C-alpha atoms as a PDB file:
ATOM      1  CA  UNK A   1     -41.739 212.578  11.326  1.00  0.00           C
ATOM      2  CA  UNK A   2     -38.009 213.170  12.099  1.00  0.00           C
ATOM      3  CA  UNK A   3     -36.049 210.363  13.473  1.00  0.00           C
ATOM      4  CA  UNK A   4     -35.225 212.166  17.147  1.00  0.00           C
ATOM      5  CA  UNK A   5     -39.386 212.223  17.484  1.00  0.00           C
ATOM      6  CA  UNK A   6     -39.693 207.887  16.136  1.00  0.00           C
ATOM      7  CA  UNK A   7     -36.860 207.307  18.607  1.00  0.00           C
ATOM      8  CA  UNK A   8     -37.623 205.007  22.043  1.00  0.00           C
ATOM      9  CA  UNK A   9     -36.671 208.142  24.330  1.00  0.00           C
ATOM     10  CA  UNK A  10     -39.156 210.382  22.715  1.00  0.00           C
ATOM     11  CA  UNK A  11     -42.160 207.588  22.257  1.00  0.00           C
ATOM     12  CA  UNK A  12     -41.664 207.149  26.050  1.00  0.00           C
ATOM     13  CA  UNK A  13     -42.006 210.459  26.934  1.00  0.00           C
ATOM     14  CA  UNK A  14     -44.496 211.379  25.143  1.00  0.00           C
ATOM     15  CA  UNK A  15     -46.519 208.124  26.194  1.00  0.00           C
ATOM     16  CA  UNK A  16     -45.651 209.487  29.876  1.00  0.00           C
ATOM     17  CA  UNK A  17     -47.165 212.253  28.902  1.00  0.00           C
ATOM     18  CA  UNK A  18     -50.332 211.114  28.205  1.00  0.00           C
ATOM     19  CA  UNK A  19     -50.457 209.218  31.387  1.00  0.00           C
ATOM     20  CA  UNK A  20     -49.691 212.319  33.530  1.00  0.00           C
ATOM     21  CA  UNK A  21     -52.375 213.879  31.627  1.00  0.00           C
ATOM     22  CA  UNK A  22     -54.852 210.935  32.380  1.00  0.00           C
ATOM     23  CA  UNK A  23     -53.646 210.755  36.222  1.00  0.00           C
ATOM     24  CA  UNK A  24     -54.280 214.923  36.399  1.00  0.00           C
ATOM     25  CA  UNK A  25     -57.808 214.772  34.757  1.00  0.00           C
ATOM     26  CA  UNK A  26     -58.446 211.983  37.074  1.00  0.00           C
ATOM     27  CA  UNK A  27     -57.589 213.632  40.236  1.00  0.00           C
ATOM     28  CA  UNK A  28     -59.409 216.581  38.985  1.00  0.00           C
ATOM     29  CA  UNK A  29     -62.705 214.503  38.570  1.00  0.00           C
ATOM     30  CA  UNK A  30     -62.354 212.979  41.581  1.00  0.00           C
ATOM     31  CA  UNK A  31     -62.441 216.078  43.576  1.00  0.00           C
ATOM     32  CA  UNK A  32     -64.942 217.826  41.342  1.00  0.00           C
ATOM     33  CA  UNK A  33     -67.595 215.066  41.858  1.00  0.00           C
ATOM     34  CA  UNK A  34     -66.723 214.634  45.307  1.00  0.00           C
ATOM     35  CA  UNK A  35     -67.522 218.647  45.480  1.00  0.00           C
ATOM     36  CA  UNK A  36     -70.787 218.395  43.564  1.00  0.00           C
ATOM     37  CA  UNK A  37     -71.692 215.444  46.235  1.00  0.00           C
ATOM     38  CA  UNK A  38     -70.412 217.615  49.662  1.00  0.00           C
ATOM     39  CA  UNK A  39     -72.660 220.562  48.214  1.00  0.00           C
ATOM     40  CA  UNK A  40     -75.708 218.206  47.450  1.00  0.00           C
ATOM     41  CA  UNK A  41     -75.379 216.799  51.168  1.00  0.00           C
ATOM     42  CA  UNK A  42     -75.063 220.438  52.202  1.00  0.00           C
ATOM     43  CA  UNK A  43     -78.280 221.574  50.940  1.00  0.00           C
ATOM     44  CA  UNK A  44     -79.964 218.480  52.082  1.00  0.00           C
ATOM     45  CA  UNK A  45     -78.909 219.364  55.662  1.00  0.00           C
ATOM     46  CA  UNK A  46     -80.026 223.365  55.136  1.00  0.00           C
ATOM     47  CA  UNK A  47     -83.383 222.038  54.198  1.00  0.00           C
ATOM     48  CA  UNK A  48     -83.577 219.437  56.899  1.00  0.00           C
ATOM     49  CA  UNK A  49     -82.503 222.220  59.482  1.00  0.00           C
ATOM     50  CA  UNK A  50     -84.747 224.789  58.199  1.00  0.00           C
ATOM     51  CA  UNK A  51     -87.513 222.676  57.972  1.00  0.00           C
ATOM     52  CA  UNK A  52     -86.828 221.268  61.707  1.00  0.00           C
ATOM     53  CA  UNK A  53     -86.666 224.780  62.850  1.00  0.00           C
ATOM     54  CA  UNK A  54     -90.064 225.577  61.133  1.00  0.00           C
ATOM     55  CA  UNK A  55     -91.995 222.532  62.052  1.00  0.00           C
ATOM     56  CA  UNK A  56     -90.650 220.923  65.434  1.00  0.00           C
ATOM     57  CA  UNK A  57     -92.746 223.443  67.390  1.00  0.00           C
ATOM     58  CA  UNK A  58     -96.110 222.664  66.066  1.00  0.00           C
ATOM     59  CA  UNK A  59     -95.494 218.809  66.440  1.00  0.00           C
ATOM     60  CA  UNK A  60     -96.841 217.603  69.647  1.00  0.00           C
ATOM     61  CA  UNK A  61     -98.719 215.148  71.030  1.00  0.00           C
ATOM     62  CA  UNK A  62    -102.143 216.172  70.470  1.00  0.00           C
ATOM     63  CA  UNK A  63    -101.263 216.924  66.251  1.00  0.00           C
ATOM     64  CA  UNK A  64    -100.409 213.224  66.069  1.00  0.00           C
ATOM     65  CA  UNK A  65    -103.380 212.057  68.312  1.00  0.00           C
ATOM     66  CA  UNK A  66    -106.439 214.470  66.710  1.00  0.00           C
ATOM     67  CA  UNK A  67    -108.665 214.430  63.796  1.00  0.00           C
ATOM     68  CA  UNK A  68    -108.815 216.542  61.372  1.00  0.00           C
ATOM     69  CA  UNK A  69    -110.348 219.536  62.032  1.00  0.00           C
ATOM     70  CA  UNK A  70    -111.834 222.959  60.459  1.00  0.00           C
ATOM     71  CA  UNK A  71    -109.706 225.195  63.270  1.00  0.00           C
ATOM     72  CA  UNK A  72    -105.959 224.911  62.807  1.00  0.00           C
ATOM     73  CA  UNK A  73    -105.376 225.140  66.426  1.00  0.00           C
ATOM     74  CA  UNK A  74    -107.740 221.401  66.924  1.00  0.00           C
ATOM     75  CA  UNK A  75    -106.205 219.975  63.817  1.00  0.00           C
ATOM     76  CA  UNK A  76    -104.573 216.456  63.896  1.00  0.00           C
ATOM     77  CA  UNK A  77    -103.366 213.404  61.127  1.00  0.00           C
ATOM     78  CA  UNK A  78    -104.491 210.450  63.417  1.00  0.00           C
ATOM     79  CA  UNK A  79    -106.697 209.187  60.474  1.00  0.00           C
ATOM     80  CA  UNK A  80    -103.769 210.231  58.395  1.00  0.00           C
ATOM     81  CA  UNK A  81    -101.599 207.957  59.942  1.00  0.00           C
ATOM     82  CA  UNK A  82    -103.559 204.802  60.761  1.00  0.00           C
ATOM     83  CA  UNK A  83    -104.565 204.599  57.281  1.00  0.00           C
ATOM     84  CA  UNK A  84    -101.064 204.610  56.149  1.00  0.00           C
ATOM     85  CA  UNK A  85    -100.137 201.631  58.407  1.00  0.00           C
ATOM     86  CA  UNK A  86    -103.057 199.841  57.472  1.00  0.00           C
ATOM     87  CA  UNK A  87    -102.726 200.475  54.051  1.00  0.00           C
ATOM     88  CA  UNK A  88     -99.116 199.499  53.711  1.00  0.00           C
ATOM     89  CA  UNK A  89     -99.511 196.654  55.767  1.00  0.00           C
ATOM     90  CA  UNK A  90    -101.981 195.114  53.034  1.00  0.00           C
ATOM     91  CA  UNK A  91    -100.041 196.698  50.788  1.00  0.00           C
ATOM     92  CA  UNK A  92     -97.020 194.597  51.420  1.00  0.00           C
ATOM     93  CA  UNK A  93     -99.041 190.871  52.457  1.00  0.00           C
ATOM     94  CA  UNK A  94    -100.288 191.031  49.106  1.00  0.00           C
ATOM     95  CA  UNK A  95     -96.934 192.195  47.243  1.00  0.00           C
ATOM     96  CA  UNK A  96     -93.812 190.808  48.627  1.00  0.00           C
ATOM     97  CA  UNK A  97     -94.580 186.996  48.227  1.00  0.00           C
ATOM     98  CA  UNK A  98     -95.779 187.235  45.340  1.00  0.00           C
ATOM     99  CA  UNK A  99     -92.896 189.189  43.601  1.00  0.00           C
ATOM    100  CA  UNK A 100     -90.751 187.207  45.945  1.00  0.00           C
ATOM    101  CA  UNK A 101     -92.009 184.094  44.168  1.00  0.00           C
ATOM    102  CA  UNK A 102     -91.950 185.533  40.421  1.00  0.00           C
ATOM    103  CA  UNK A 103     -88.653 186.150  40.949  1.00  0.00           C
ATOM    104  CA  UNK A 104     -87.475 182.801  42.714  1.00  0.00           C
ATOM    105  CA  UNK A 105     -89.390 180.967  39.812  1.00  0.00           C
ATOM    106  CA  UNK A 106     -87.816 183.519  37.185  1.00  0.00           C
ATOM    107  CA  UNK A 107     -84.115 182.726  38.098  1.00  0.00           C
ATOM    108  CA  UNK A 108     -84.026 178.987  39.324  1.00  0.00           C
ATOM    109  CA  UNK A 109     -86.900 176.997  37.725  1.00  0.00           C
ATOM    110  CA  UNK A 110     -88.054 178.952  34.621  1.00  0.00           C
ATOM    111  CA  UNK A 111     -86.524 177.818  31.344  1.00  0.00           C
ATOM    112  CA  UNK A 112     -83.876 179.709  29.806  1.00  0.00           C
ATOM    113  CA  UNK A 113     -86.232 181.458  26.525  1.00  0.00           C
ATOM    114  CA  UNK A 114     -87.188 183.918  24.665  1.00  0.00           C
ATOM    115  CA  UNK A 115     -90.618 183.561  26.863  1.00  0.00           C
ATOM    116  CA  UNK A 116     -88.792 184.621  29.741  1.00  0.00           C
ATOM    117  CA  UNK A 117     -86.759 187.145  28.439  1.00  0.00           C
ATOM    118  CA  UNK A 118     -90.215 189.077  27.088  1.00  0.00           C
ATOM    119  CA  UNK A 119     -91.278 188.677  30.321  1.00  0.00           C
ATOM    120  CA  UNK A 120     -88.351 190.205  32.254  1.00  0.00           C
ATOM    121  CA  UNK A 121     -88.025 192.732  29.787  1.00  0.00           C
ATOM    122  CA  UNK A 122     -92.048 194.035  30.481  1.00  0.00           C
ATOM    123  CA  UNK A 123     -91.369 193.781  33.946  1.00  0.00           C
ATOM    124  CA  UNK A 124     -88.473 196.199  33.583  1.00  0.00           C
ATOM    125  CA  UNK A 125     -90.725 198.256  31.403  1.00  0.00           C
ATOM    126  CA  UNK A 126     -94.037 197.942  34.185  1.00  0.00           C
ATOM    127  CA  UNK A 127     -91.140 199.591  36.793  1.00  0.00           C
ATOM    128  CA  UNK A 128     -90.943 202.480  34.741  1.00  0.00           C
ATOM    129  CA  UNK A 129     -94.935 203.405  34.320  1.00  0.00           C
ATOM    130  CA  UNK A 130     -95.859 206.541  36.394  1.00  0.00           C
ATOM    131  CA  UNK A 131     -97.859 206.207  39.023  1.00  0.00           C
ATOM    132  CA  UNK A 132    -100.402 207.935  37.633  1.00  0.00           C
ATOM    133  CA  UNK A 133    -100.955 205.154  35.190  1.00  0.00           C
ATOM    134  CA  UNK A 134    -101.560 202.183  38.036  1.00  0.00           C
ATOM    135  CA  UNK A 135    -104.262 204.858  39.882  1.00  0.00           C
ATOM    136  CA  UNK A 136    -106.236 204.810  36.124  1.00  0.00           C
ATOM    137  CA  UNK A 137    -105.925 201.187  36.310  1.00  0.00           C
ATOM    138  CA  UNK A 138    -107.041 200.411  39.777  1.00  0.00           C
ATOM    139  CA  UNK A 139    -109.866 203.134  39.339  1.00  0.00           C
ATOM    140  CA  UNK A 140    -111.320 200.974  36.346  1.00  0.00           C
ATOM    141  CA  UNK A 141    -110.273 197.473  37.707  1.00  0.00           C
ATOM    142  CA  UNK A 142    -110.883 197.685  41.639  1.00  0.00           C
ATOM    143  CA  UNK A 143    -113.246 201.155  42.446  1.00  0.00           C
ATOM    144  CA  UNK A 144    -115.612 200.031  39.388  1.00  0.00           C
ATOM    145  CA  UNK A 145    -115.474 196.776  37.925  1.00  0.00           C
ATOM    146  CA  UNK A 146    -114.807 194.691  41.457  1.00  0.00           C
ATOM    147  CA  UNK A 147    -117.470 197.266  42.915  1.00  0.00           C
ATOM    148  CA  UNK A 148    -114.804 197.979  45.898  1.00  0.00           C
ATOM    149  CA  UNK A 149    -115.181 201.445  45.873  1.00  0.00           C
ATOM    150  CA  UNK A 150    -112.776 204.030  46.957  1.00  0.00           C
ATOM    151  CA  UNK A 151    -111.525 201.950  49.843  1.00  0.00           C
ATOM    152  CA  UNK A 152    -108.878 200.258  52.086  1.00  0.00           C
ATOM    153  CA  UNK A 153    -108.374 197.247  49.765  1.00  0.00           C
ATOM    154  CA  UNK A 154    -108.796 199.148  46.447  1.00  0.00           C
ATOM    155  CA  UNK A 155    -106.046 201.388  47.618  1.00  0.00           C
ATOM    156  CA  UNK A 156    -103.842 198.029  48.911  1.00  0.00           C
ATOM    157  CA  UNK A 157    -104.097 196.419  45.598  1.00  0.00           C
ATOM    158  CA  UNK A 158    -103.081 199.773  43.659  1.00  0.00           C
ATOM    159  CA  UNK A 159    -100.423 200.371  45.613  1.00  0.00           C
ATOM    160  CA  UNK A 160     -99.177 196.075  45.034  1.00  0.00           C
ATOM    161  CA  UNK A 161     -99.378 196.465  41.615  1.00  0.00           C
ATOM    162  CA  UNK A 162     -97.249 199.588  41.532  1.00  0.00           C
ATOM    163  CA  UNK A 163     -94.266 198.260  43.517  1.00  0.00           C
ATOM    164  CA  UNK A 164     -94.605 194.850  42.115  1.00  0.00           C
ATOM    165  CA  UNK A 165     -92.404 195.248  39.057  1.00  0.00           C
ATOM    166  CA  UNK A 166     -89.514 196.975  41.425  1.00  0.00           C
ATOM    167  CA  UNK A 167     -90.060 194.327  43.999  1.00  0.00           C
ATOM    168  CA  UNK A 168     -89.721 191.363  41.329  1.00  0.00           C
ATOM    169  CA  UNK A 169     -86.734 193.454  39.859  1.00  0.00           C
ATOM    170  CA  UNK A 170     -84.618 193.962  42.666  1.00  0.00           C
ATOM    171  CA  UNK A 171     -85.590 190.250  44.105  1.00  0.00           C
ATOM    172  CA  UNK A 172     -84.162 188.847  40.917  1.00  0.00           C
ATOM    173  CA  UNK A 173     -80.719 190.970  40.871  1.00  0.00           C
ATOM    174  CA  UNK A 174     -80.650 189.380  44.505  1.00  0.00           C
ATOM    175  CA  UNK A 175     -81.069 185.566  43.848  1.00  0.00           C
ATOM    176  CA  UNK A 176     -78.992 185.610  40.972  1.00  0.00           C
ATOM    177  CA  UNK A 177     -75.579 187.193  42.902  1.00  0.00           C
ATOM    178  CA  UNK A 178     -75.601 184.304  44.912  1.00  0.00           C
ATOM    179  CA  UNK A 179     -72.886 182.435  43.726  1.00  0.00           C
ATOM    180  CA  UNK A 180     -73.301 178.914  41.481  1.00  0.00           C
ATOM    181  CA  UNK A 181     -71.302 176.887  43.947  1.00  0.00           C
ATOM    182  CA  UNK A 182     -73.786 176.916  46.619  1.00  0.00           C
ATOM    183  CA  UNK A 183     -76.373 175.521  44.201  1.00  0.00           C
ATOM    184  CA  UNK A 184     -74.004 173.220  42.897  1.00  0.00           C
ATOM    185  CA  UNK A 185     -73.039 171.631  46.192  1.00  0.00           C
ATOM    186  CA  UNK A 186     -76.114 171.607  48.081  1.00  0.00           C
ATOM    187  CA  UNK A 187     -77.225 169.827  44.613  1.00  0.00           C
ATOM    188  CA  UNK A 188     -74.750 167.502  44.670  1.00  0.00           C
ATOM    189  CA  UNK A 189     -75.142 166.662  48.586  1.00  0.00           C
ATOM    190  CA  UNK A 190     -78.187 165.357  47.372  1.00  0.00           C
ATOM    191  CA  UNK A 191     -80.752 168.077  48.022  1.00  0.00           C
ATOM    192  CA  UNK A 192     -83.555 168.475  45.833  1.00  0.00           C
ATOM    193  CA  UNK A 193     -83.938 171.961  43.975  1.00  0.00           C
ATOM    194  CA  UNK A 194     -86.834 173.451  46.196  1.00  0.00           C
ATOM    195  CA  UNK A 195     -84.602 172.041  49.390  1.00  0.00           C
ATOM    196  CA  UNK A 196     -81.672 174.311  48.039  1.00  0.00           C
ATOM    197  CA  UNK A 197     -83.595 177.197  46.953  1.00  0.00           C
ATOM    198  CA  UNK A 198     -85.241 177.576  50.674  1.00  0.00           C
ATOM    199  CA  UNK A 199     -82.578 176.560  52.631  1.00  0.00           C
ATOM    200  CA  UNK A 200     -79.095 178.404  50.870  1.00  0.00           C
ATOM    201  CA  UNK A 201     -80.234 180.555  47.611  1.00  0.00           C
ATOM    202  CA  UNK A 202     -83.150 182.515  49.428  1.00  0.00           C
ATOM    203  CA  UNK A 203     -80.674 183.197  52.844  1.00  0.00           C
ATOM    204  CA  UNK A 204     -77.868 184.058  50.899  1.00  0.00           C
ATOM    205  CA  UNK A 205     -80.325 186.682  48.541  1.00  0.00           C
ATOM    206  CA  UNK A 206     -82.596 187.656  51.624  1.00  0.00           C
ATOM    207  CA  UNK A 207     -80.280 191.262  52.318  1.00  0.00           C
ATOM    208  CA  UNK A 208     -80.499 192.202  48.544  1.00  0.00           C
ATOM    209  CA  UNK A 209     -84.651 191.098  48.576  1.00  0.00           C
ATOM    210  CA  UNK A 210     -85.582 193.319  51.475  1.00  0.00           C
ATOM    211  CA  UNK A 211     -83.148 195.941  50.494  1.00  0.00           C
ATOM    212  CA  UNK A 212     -85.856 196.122  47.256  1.00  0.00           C
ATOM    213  CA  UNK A 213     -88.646 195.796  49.439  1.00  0.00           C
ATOM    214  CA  UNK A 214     -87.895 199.120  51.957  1.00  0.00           C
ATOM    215  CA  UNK A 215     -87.213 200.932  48.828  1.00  0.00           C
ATOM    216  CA  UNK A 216     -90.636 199.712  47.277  1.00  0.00           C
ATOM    217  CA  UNK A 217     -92.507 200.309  50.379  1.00  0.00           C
ATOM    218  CA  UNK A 218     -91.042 203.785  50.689  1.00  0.00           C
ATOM    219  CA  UNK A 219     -92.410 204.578  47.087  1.00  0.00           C
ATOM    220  CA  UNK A 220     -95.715 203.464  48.416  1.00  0.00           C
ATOM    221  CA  UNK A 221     -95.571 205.174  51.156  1.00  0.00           C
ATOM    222  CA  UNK A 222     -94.942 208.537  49.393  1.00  0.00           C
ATOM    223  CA  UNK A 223     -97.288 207.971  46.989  1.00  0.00           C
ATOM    224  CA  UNK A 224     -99.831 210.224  46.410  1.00  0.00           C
ATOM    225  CA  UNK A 225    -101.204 210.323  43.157  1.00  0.00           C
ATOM    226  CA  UNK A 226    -102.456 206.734  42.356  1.00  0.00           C
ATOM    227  CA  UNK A 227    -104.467 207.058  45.843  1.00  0.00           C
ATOM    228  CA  UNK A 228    -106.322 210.273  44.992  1.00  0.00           C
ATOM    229  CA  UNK A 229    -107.362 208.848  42.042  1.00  0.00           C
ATOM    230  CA  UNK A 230    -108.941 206.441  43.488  1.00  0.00           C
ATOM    231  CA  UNK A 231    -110.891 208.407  44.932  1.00  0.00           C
ATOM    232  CA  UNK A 232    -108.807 208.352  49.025  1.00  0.00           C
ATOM    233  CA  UNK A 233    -110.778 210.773  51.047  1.00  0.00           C
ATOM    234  CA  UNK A 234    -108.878 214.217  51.926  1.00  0.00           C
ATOM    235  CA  UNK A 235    -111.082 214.975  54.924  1.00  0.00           C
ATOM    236  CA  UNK A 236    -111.736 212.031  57.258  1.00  0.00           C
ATOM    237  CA  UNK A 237    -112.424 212.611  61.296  1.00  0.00           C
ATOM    238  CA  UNK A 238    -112.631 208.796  62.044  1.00  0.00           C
ATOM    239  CA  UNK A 239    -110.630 206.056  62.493  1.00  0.00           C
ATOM    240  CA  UNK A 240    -110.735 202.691  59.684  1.00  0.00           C
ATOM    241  CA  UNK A 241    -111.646 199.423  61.496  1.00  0.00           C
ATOM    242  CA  UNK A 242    -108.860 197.543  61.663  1.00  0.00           C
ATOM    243  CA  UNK A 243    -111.126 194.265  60.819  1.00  0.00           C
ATOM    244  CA  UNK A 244    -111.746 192.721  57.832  1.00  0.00           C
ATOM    245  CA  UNK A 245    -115.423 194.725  56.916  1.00  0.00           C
ATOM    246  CA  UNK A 246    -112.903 197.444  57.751  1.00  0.00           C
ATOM    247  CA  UNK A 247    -110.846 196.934  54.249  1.00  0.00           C
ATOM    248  CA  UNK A 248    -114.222 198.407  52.496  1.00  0.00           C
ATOM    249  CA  UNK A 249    -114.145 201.265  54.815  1.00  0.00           C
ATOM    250  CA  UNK A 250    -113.003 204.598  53.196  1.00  0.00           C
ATOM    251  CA  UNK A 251    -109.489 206.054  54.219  1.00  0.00           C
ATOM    252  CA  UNK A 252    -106.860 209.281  53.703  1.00  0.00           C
ATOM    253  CA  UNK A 253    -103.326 208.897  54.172  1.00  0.00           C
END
């Protein structure tokens, strides 16, 4: 190296250099992924559009109000629908406190172990199982061993165990961003550790925890697969009793 390239002037500028270089490629990405977004939302509103060109005119009143039918023109999803609402309902009584409490135990009262971090780290793992899996499961578990047959409450407690892992997940991210120095002072103010959990930690967490639970409750809403094997009827022209000899009753989403 020649001593006009090792002096200060030169190391600067080619140091400037590099930073011009940086700020360019870094401009450039900006607009590139804000390109790839705009043309992702673009497509998103094509299909939206097209769709709600397509299928606005055949939703009326009567579609959402009729039972299924063999003649297109008679044809409605009222079953459809009820059993969606009742299914979700159950769906999230039987979930959300309980992954609601796995997590609040998890993050304030469990001890710090390698217990707990096996335990966190099959939750993580349960999140990721396809939904196929959880239909095999309840299929064995609820259709044939609890002798509930293909039914409201077999379906609930297929769908619970398939969001519970996400629900426990994103509950847990949520409890622990609330920050140390509310525990600390409500501790120190003489509340006891359940009074401070209920009253500051779960307040403070509660946007993040039902944040988690739309997005779990969406998933089980769209979920398909885990239902049918359970055997969810694809032809039903009655309505499920909402009632509790009702939760046996057979249903279709």
């Amino acid at each position: 190296m020649s001593a006009s390239e090792s002096t200060p002037e030169a190391v600067g500028l080619r140091a400037e250099g590099r930073v011009a270089r940086r700020q360019a490629w870094s401009r450039a990405s900006r607009w590139i992924l804000l390109g790839a977004t705009l043309l992702g939302l673009v497509v998103l509103v094509v299909l939206g559009i097209d769709n709600a060109i397509t299928g606005i005119p055949a939703l009326d009143w009567d579609f959402l109000v009729s039972y299924p039918s063999r003649k297109a023109e008679l044809a409605g999803i009222r079953p459809g629908i009820l059993g969606l609402i009742w299914v979700l309902a159950l769906t999230v009584i039987l979930a959300i406190p309980l992954a609601v409490g796995a997590a609040i135990w998890m993050e304030e009262f469990a001890p710090r172990n390698a217990i707990l971090t096996t335990v966190r780290l099959n939750i993580a793992n349960l999140a990721g199982v396809p939904s196929i899996i959880y239909g095999i499961l309840g299929l064995a578990v609820f259709v044939r061993l609890m002798e509930l047959g293909p039914s409201i409450l077999a379906g609930a407690l297929t769908l619970a165990l398939m969001i519970l892992p996400m629900t426990v997940i994103t509950s847990v991210d949520a409890i622990s961003q609330v920050p140390p120095s509310i525990r600390e002072g409500s501790l120190a103010l003489g509340a006891t550790r359940w009074q401070t959990v209920w009253n500051h930690v779960l307040p403070g967490a509660m946007p993040g925890i039902l944040t988690g639970t739309i997005l779990a409750v969406a998933r089980a809403a769209g979920e398909t697969a885990a239902l049918i094997v359970i055997g969810a009827a694809a032809f039903i022209a009655a309505d499920p009793s909402l009632s509790f000899a009702g939760l046996l009753d057979s249903f279709t989403t």
